[in-house]
Tab-separated table of C-alpha atoms in Angstrom:
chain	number	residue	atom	x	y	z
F	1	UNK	CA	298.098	-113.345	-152.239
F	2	UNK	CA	294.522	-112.468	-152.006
F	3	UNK	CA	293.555	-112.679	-148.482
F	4	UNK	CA	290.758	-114.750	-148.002
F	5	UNK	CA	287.821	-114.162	-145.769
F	6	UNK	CA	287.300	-116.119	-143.431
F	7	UNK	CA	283.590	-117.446	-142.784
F	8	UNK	CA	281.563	-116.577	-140.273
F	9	UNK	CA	281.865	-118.987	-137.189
F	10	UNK	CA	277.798	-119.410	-136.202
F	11	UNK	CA	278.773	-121.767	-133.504
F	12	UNK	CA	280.350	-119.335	-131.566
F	13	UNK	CA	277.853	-117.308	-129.744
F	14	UNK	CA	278.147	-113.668	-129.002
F	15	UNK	CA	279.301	-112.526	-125.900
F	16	UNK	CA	276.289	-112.857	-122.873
F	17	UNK	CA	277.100	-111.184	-119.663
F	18	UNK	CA	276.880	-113.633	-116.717
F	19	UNK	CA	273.493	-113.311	-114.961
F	20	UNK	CA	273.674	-113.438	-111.527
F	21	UNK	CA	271.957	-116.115	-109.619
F	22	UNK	CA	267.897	-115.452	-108.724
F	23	UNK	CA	267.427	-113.333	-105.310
F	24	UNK	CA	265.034	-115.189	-103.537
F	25	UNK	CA	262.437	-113.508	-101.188
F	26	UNK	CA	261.418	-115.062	-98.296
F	27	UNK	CA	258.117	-116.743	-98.955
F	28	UNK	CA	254.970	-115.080	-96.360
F	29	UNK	CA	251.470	-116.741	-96.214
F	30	UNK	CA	249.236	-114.361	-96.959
F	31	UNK	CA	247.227	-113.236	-94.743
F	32	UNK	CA	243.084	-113.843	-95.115
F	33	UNK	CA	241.615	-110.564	-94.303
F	34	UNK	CA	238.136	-111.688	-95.043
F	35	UNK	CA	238.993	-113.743	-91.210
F	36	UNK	CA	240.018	-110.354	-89.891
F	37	UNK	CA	236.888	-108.302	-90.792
F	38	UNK	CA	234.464	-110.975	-90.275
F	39	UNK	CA	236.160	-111.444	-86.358
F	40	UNK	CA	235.678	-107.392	-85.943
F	41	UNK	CA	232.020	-107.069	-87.123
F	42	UNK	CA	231.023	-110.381	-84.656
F	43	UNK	CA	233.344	-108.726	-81.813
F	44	UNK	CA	231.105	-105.418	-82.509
F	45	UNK	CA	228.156	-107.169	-83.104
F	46	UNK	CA	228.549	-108.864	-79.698
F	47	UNK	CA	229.051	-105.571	-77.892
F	48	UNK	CA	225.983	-103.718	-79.095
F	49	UNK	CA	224.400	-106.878	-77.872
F	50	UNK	CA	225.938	-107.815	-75.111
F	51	UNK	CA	226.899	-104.361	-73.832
F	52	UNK	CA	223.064	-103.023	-73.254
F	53	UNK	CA	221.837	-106.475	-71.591
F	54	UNK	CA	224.994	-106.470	-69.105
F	55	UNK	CA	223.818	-102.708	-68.513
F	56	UNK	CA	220.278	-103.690	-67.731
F	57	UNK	CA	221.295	-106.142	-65.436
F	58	UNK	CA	222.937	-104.048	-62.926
F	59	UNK	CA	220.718	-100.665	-63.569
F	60	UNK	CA	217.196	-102.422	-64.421
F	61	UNK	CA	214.875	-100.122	-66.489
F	62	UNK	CA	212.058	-98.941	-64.812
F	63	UNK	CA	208.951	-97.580	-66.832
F	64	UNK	CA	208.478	-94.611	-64.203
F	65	UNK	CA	210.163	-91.503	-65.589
F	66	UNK	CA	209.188	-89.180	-63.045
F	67	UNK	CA	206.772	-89.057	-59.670
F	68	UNK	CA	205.576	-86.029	-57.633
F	69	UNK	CA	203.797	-86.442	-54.503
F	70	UNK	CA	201.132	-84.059	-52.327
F	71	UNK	CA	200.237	-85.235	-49.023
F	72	UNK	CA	198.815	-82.655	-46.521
F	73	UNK	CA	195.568	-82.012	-44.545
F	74	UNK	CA	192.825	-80.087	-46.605
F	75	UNK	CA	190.848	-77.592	-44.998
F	76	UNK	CA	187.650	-77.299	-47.183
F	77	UNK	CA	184.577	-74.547	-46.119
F	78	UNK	CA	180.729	-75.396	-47.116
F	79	UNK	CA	180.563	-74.106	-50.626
F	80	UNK	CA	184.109	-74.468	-51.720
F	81	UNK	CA	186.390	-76.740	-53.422
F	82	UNK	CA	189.952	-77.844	-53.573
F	83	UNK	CA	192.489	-78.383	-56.682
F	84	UNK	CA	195.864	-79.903	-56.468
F	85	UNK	CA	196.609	-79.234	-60.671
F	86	UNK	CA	198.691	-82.107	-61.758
F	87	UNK	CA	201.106	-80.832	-64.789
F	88	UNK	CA	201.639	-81.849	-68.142
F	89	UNK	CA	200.443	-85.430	-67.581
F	90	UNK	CA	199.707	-87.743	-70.954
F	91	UNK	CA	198.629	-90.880	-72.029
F	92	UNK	CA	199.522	-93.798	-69.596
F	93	UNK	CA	200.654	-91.289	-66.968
F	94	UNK	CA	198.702	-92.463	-63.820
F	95	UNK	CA	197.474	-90.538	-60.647
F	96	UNK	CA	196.818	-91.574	-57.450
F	97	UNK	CA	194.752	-90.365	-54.768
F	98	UNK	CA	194.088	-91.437	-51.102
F	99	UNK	CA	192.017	-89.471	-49.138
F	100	UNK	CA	189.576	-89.795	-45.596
F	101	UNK	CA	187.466	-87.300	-44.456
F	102	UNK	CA	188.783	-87.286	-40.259
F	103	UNK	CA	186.267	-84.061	-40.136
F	104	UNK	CA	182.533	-83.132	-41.428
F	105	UNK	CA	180.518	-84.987	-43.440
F	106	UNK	CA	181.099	-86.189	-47.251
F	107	UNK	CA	183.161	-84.763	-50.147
F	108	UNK	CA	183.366	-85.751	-54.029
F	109	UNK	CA	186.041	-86.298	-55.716
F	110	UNK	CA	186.593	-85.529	-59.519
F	111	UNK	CA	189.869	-85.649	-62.117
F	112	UNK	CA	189.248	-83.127	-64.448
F	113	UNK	CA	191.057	-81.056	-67.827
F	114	UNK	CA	191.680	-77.897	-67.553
F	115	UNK	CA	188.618	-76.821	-69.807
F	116	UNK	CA	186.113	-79.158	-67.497
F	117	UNK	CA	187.361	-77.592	-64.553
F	118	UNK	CA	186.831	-73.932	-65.866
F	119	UNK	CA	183.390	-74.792	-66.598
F	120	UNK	CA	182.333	-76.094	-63.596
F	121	UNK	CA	184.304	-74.148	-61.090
F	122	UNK	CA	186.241	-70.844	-62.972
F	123	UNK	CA	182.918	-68.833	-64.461
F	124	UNK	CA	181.632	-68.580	-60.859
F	125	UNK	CA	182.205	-70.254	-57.941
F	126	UNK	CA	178.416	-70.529	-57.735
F	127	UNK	CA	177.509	-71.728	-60.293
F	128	UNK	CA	178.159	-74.181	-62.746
F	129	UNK	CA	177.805	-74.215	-66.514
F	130	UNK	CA	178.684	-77.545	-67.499
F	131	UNK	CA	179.773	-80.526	-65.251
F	132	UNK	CA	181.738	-83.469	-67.027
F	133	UNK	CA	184.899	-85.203	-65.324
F	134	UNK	CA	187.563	-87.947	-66.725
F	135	UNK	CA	186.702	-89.660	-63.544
F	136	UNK	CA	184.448	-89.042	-60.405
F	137	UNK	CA	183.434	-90.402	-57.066
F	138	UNK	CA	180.553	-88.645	-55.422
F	139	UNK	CA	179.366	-88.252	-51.862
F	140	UNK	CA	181.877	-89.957	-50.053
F	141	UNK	CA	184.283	-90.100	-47.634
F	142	UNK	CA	187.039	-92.255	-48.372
F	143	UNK	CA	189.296	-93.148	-50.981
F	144	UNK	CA	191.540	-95.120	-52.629
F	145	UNK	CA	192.299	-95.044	-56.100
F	146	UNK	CA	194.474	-95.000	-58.799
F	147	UNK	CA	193.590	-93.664	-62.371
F	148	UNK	CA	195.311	-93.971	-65.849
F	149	UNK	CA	194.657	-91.264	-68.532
F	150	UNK	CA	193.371	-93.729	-70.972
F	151	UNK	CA	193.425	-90.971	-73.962
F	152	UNK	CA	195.985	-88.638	-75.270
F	153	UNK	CA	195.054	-84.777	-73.796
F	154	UNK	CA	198.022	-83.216	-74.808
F	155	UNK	CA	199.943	-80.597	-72.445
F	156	UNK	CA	196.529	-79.182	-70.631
F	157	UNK	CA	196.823	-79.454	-66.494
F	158	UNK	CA	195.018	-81.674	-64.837
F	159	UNK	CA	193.203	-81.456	-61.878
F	160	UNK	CA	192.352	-83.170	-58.918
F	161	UNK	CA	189.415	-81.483	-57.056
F	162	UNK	CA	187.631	-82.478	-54.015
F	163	UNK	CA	184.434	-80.638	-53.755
F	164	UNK	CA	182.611	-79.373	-50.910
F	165	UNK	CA	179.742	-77.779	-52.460
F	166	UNK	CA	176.027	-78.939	-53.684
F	167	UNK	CA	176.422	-79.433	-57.913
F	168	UNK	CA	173.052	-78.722	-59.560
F	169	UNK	CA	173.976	-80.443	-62.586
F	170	UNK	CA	175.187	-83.376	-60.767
F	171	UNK	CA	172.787	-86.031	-59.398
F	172	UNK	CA	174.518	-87.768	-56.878
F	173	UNK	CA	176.857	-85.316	-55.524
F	174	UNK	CA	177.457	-84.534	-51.470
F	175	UNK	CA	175.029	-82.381	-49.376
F	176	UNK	CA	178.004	-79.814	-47.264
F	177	UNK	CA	176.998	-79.983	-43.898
F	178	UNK	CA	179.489	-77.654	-42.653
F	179	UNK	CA	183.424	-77.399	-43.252
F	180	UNK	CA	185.704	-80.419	-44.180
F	181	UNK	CA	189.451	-81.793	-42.947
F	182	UNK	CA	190.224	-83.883	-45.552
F	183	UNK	CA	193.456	-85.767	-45.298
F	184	UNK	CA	194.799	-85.902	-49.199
F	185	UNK	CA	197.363	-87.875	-50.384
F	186	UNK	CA	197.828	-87.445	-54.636
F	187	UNK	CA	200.395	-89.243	-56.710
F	188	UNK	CA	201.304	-88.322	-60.119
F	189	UNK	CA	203.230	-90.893	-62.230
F	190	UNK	CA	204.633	-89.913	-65.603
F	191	UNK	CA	205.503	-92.913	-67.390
F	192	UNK	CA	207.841	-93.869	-70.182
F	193	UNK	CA	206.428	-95.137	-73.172
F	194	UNK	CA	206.534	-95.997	-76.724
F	195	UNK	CA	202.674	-95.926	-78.743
């Protein structure tokens, strides 16, 4: 007998291996870091805001940076002068000056660069080349006053002079009579200050 194949069974399917049931992971919301950063740059925001105002309110800014004060009797002979040279003052810096003759007769008073003062005072001490002042109050004897440097000098000195001495090339200038007390009272005041 012939053996006889046997046809193909295409019902049956081959052999699968079971799969084992899905794994399921535990579902998270995701987080929205776009929240996250925006909270951080308002909280930061806030602080360079916040921080400086909260600072100001308990140490207030003040615009003076730095005052020196001269106060002292001035003895001043017939003929002479005195300088009190006020240091590296600038643009807004302010100076004061009070001062009262309690002996002799009348002084002037000038503020003067460095280069004004040399010419009227450093050549010779008798006499003057050129006279020019930022400000000046002649023949007097009294004062109070307070002066702003109302231009940019740079780092030249400053002086404050009270005079004792007859000025040709001033017109209205004290007459000495004799030696001077002058009680002198000078403020400097360097101020902060953005231009």
């Amino acid at each position: 007998m012939v053996a006889s194949r046997q046809p193909h069974n295409t019902t049956q399917s081959p052999y699968v291996p079971p799969v084992p049931p899905p794994y399921y992971y535990p579902i998270r919301p995701k987080k929205d870091k776009t929240w996250i950063i925006v909270i951080v740059i308002i909280a930061v925001l806030g602080l360079l805001f916040i921080a400086p105002t909260v600072f100001f309110l308990f140490f207030p800014f003040s615009e003076t940076a730095h005052i020196t004060e001269f106060s002292e009797d001035v003895a001043i002979s017939e003929g002479g002068h005195f300088k009190y040279a006020c240091e590296y003052l600038s643009k807004g810096d302010k100076i004061q000056i009070s001062m009262t003759v309690t002996e002799g007769g009348p002084v002037d008073v000038y503020i003067m660069q460095n280069d004004q003062y040399e010419g009227a005072y450093e050549v010779s001490n008798t006499s003057v080349i050129s006279f020019s002042a930022l400000f000046k109050k002649e023949n007097i004897t009294q004062l109070n006053e307070t002066y702003c440097l109302n231009k940019s000098i740079g780092w030249r000195e400053i002086y404050v002079v009270i005079d004792n001495r007859d000025t040709p090339l001033t017109l209205n200038d004290a007459t000495p009579t004799g030696s001077v007390l002058v009680k002198t009272e000078i403020k400097t005041i360097e101020i902060y200050g953005w231009d």
